[in-house]
Each structure stands twice: as C-alpha cells, then as structure tokens.
Amino acid sequence: MRPPGRCGVPRASPALLLLTLLVPLLWAPRGVGAGAGAGAPSELRVRVRLPDGQVTEESLQADSDADSISLELRKPDGTLISFTADFKKDVKIFRALILGELEKGQSQFQALCFVTRLHHNEIIPSEAMAKLRQKNPRAVRQAEEVRGPEQMHMDIAVNFSQGALLSPHLRNVCAEAVDAIYTRQEDVRFWLEQGVDGSVFEALPKASEQVLLPRCGHVGDRGKPCICRYGLSLAWYPCMLKYCHGRDRPAPYKCGIRSCQKNYSFDFYVPQKQLPGTHCPSPSRQRGCPPPPTTEALALFLPIT
Ligand SMILES: *[C@@H]1O[C@H](CO)[C@@H](O)[C@H](O)[C@H]1NC(C)=O
Ligand SMILES: *[C@@H]1O[C@H](CO)[C@@H](O)[C@H](O)[C@H]1NC(C)=O
C-alpha cells in the first residue's frame, strides 16, 4: 500500500485500479435513487483518534446544493462537538453541547456557539467532500498534519432570532445556545461589508474593558461578569485535496485528501457567572496514556472526475 501523501506516481498503481473498480459501486451521482433524495446530504462516518489517544466516531456530512459541510464528534466525556462550514455565507460555526453535572444542580446540558469567518482554504470544498468514500470503515484515522492552535477572543454576541440573516444553519445548529452565541468584531466587519444586516450583532462590553475582567475560574461570586475560555479540537478533517498525475491524463486530477487536526480556544464574556444559559467548563480531565499509534495507512480516495 502506498503511504498517503505520495501521489506523484506516474503510472496506475494497484490502489488506483482498485479505485476505478470501486467508484462505480460507491459513487451514486446526484438524482439517482429516491427522487426526493436528489441533492440530499451525503454522510461519511470515520473512526478517529483524539489527541488524548482515545478513539471516537466522527460524522462528516456534505451538502453540495447548500454548499456546506458539517462535522460532528462525541468526546469520551460525552461532550458533543460540531463544526459547520457554510461556504455560501463565509461562516463557520463551532458548537459544544456539554453535559451538565446534575449533582451540582446544572441543567442537563449546556450549549455554546462560536461563529467566525470561514476562509475557503480551511477545509476542502463541499462538492469534493460529498464524493469522499473510504475503503476501510474500521480503520482508525489519525490526522496527517497538526495545524497550529488558534486562540480567539469572542467579543460580540449574535442575536439568535436574527441569526438566519448571517447563515441559515445558525437556527438549527445554535438552537440550544440561544443566549450563548459569540463572534468577533473583525469577522463582523467583514460580514457587514458583505451586506449582512447589523441587527444580527449585539455589542458586549468593549474588548478593552473585557481585558480588565477576571477569568471566570477566579471569580468567587456568582452574578459577577467574567471571561471564560473553552477549548475544542477538530480531531480529523479533510483540509486539502491531493492531486495525482496519470500517464494517460494531460492534467493532474483529484485523487485524495490530506487530513488535518486543529485546536481552537475561545475566550468569551459571561455577564453573570454560572447562571442558566452560561457555562464555563472546568478544564478537561485528561485520562490514561495514549495507546501506541497504529500503522493504519489507508488513504481516502475521491472518484476520478
Ligand atoms: C489539542 O488539544 C488536545 C486536548 O483537547 C491536547 O491533548 C493536544 O495536545 C492539543 N494539541 C495542540 C497541537 O495544541
Ligand atoms: C434580537 O433581535 C430582535 C429583533 O430585532 C429584538 O426584538 C430583540 O430585542 C433582540 N434581542 C436582544 C437580546 O437584543
């Protein structure tokens, strides 16, 4: 088996021959099958290794009509992380559904939504994602590249009832986080230039004032404003297309993906510490030693187009 990332093989390899055999079976062009299902989102379920070594299942959905991708994974502590890329609106949405600690009187779960500008080179296009298939669904995948962590200061609130003006996905994705949808001044400036209505955004205390606020972990009093931090990891996502050269083809063609892992952390303003609708999660508990890496080297392939 060729190692992933080596695509410059000039002649058809066994993997490519296998691919051409698999493609007619696996690639159902849009409109084939149930009539009502034309353009329906496609789903890929992959097993991924989290940064702490544990394995979880991740679901990746692509909707090429809506030009969007969504990714969902459950962490071992039960937290559900989701990521939505809306290419039409240059919006990406991170959502965390965090299980509450009932014995501490917290509600069943709490939700946070972080909305920032999507740059189109962050993840592969939805149309390519929709064609992605895997040959070995049992394989545990580990990202080929770890991208540098990104730390964001979320200094603007998003008004949920106006959210559809920013992205139609917001209504579904952030429905549980109505009072905890955050974005950033710099992204708001970009969207306003794109014609998004200003009523979507609500000012929080200015960044300069927020700097003076304590970290929520250091505030004793409930009811006092503070700054929380929440970190999450996109354990595995297709971040780039790979191109191959074929003997019989004049131009390079798409033949696979490169996978990435990236951590994000968000600082956000909480008007009143630990009231319903706000959540300042405790630092995640690390557990156990990571199992040794496997020799899994099965690439994902895109059908030849
Ligand atoms: C990403 O976050 C995880 C915890 O979620 C941590 O174990 C890992 O070391 C972080 N990786 C980087 C590159 O910061
Ligand atoms: C959100 O927007 C609606 C409609 O403009 C407005 O009535 C409502 O007061 C806003 N919510 C907040 C919390 O400002």
PDB file of C-alpha atoms in Angstrom, residues 169-283:
ATOM      1  CA  HIS A 169     -27.525  26.982   9.552  1.00  0.00           C
ATOM      2  CA  LEU A 170     -27.468  29.053  12.711  1.00  0.00           C
ATOM      3  CA  ARG A 171     -31.116  28.400  13.512  1.00  0.00           C
ATOM      4  CA  ASN A 172     -30.600  24.648  13.695  1.00  0.00           C
ATOM      5  CA  VAL A 173     -27.079  24.439  14.989  1.00  0.00           C
ATOM      6  CA  CYS A 174     -27.332  27.044  17.755  1.00  0.00           C
ATOM      7  CA  ALA A 175     -30.943  26.480  18.878  1.00  0.00           C
ATOM      8  CA  GLU A 176     -29.795  25.218  22.287  1.00  0.00           C
ATOM      9  CA  ALA A 177     -27.324  28.063  22.711  1.00  0.00           C
ATOM     10  CA  VAL A 178     -29.689  30.999  22.209  1.00  0.00           C
ATOM     11  CA  ASP A 179     -28.028  33.117  24.903  1.00  0.00           C
ATOM     12  CA  ALA A 180     -24.502  31.942  24.214  1.00  0.00           C
ATOM     13  CA  ILE A 181     -23.708  32.661  20.564  1.00  0.00           C
ATOM     14  CA  TYR A 182     -20.487  34.579  20.141  1.00  0.00           C
ATOM     15  CA  THR A 183     -18.476  36.093  17.345  1.00  0.00           C
ATOM     16  CA  ARG A 184     -15.666  38.614  16.826  1.00  0.00           C
ATOM     17  CA  GLN A 185     -15.504  42.261  15.869  1.00  0.00           C
ATOM     18  CA  GLU A 186     -13.145  41.595  12.940  1.00  0.00           C
ATOM     19  CA  ASP A 187     -15.466  38.961  11.456  1.00  0.00           C
ATOM     20  CA  VAL A 188     -18.484  41.222  11.931  1.00  0.00           C
ATOM     21  CA  ARG A 189     -16.695  43.957   9.971  1.00  0.00           C
ATOM     22  CA  PHE A 190     -16.194  41.540   7.074  1.00  0.00           C
ATOM     23  CA  TRP A 191     -19.799  40.294   7.072  1.00  0.00           C
ATOM     24  CA  LEU A 192     -21.192  43.840   7.243  1.00  0.00           C
ATOM     25  CA  GLU A 193     -19.150  44.631   4.129  1.00  0.00           C
ATOM     26  CA  GLN A 194     -20.761  41.586   2.518  1.00  0.00           C
ATOM     27  CA  GLY A 195     -24.170  43.116   3.220  1.00  0.00           C
ATOM     28  CA  VAL A 196     -25.205  41.201   6.345  1.00  0.00           C
ATOM     29  CA  ASP A 197     -27.679  43.190   8.431  1.00  0.00           C
ATOM     30  CA  GLY A 198     -26.232  44.819  11.532  1.00  0.00           C
ATOM     31  CA  SER A 199     -29.217  43.728  13.657  1.00  0.00           C
ATOM     32  CA  VAL A 200     -27.642  40.263  13.886  1.00  0.00           C
ATOM     33  CA  PHE A 201     -24.897  41.522  16.187  1.00  0.00           C
ATOM     34  CA  GLU A 202     -25.048  42.830  19.698  1.00  0.00           C
ATOM     35  CA  ALA A 203     -22.317  44.668  21.476  1.00  0.00           C
ATOM     36  CA  LEU A 204     -20.759  43.153  24.546  1.00  0.00           C
ATOM     37  CA  PRO A 205     -18.542  45.241  26.788  1.00  0.00           C
ATOM     38  CA  LYS A 206     -15.697  46.546  24.635  1.00  0.00           C
ATOM     39  CA  ALA A 207     -12.623  44.395  24.237  1.00  0.00           C
ATOM     40  CA  SER A 208     -10.598  46.993  26.133  1.00  0.00           C
ATOM     41  CA  GLU A 209     -12.993  46.709  29.068  1.00  0.00           C
ATOM     42  CA  GLN A 210     -13.158  42.909  28.820  1.00  0.00           C
ATOM     43  CA  VAL A 211      -9.403  42.738  29.265  1.00  0.00           C
ATOM     44  CA  LEU A 212      -9.892  44.107  32.754  1.00  0.00           C
ATOM     45  CA  LEU A 213     -12.390  41.404  33.743  1.00  0.00           C
ATOM     46  CA  PRO A 214     -11.282  38.407  35.772  1.00  0.00           C
ATOM     47  CA  ARG A 215     -11.196  34.848  34.445  1.00  0.00           C
ATOM     48  CA  CYS A 216     -14.367  33.033  35.463  1.00  0.00           C
ATOM     49  CA  GLY A 217     -12.341  30.389  37.253  1.00  0.00           C
ATOM     50  CA  HIS A 218     -11.034  33.067  39.601  1.00  0.00           C
ATOM     51  CA  VAL A 219     -14.367  34.692  40.405  1.00  0.00           C
ATOM     52  CA  GLY A 220     -15.870  33.584  43.681  1.00  0.00           C
ATOM     53  CA  ASP A 221     -19.175  35.409  43.388  1.00  0.00           C
ATOM     54  CA  ARG A 222     -21.984  34.199  41.250  1.00  0.00           C
ATOM     55  CA  GLY A 223     -23.607  37.020  39.354  1.00  0.00           C
ATOM     56  CA  LYS A 224     -20.341  38.812  38.529  1.00  0.00           C
ATOM     57  CA  PRO A 225     -19.211  39.186  34.912  1.00  0.00           C
ATOM     58  CA  CYS A 226     -16.084  37.320  33.879  1.00  0.00           C
ATOM     59  CA  ILE A 227     -14.208  35.891  30.893  1.00  0.00           C
ATOM     60  CA  CYS A 228     -14.435  32.153  30.208  1.00  0.00           C
ATOM     61  CA  ARG A 229     -12.240  30.039  27.998  1.00  0.00           C
ATOM     62  CA  TYR A 230     -13.387  26.967  26.109  1.00  0.00           C
ATOM     63  CA  GLY A 231     -11.119  24.774  24.015  1.00  0.00           C
ATOM     64  CA  LEU A 232     -12.022  22.139  21.470  1.00  0.00           C
ATOM     65  CA  SER A 233     -10.247  20.007  18.926  1.00  0.00           C
ATOM     66  CA  LEU A 234     -11.280  19.099  15.395  1.00  0.00           C
ATOM     67  CA  ALA A 235      -9.589  15.729  15.556  1.00  0.00           C
ATOM     68  CA  TRP A 236      -9.680  14.844  11.868  1.00  0.00           C
ATOM     69  CA  TYR A 237     -10.927  16.742   8.880  1.00  0.00           C
ATOM     70  CA  PRO A 238     -10.108  16.833   5.181  1.00  0.00           C
ATOM     71  CA  CYS A 239      -8.187  20.087   4.864  1.00  0.00           C
ATOM     72  CA  MET A 240      -6.712  19.819   1.373  1.00  0.00           C
ATOM     73  CA  LEU A 241      -7.163  17.976  -1.881  1.00  0.00           C
ATOM     74  CA  LYS A 242      -4.379  15.836  -3.256  1.00  0.00           C
ATOM     75  CA  TYR A 243      -3.648  15.746  -6.928  1.00  0.00           C
ATOM     76  CA  CYS A 244      -2.173  12.862  -8.872  1.00  0.00           C
ATOM     77  CA  HIS A 245      -0.549  12.640 -12.289  1.00  0.00           C
ATOM     78  CA  GLY A 246      -1.717   9.863 -14.559  1.00  0.00           C
ATOM     79  CA  ARG A 247       0.098   8.502 -17.577  1.00  0.00           C
ATOM     80  CA  ASP A 248      -2.958   8.872 -19.752  1.00  0.00           C
ATOM     81  CA  ARG A 249      -4.047  12.228 -18.402  1.00  0.00           C
ATOM     82  CA  PRO A 250      -2.789  15.574 -19.539  1.00  0.00           C
ATOM     83  CA  ALA A 251      -3.534  17.372 -16.276  1.00  0.00           C
ATOM     84  CA  PRO A 252      -3.248  16.456 -12.608  1.00  0.00           C
ATOM     85  CA  TYR A 253      -6.502  15.164 -11.189  1.00  0.00           C
ATOM     86  CA  LYS A 254      -8.043  14.989  -7.708  1.00  0.00           C
ATOM     87  CA  CYS A 255      -7.203  11.663  -6.153  1.00  0.00           C
ATOM     88  CA  GLY A 256      -7.459  12.047  -2.407  1.00  0.00           C
ATOM     89  CA  ILE A 257      -7.314  14.307   0.573  1.00  0.00           C
ATOM     90  CA  ARG A 258      -4.898  15.440   3.197  1.00  0.00           C
ATOM     91  CA  SER A 259      -6.260  15.244   6.744  1.00  0.00           C
ATOM     92  CA  CYS A 260      -5.618  17.782   9.472  1.00  0.00           C
ATOM     93  CA  GLN A 261      -6.207  18.242  13.161  1.00  0.00           C
ATOM     94  CA  LYS A 262      -6.620  21.654  14.731  1.00  0.00           C
ATOM     95  CA  ASN A 263      -7.301  23.004  18.178  1.00  0.00           C
ATOM     96  CA  TYR A 264      -9.313  26.118  18.830  1.00  0.00           C
ATOM     97  CA  SER A 265      -9.797  28.023  22.031  1.00  0.00           C
ATOM     98  CA  PHE A 266     -12.336  30.724  22.616  1.00  0.00           C
ATOM     99  CA  ASP A 267     -12.393  33.453  25.229  1.00  0.00           C
ATOM    100  CA  PHE A 268     -15.878  34.801  25.775  1.00  0.00           C
ATOM    101  CA  TYR A 269     -17.696  37.200  28.011  1.00  0.00           C
ATOM    102  CA  VAL A 270     -20.127  35.848  30.559  1.00  0.00           C
ATOM    103  CA  PRO A 271     -22.335  38.531  32.112  1.00  0.00           C
ATOM    104  CA  GLN A 272     -23.106  36.506  35.210  1.00  0.00           C
ATOM    105  CA  LYS A 273     -21.074  33.577  36.338  1.00  0.00           C
ATOM    106  CA  GLN A 274     -22.855  30.205  36.295  1.00  0.00           C
ATOM    107  CA  LEU A 275     -26.389  31.158  35.519  1.00  0.00           C
ATOM    108  CA  PRO A 276     -28.556  29.059  33.225  1.00  0.00           C
ATOM    109  CA  GLY A 277     -27.515  29.649  29.659  1.00  0.00           C
ATOM    110  CA  THR A 278     -23.915  30.342  30.509  1.00  0.00           C
ATOM    111  CA  HIS A 279     -21.246  27.799  31.023  1.00  0.00           C
ATOM    112  CA  CYS A 280     -17.667  27.997  31.968  1.00  0.00           C
ATOM    113  CA  PRO A 281     -16.484  24.428  31.668  1.00  0.00           C
ATOM    114  CA  SER A 282     -13.835  23.169  34.000  1.00  0.00           C
ATOM    115  CA  PRO A 283     -10.545  22.207  32.359  1.00  0.00           C
TER     116      PRO A 283
END
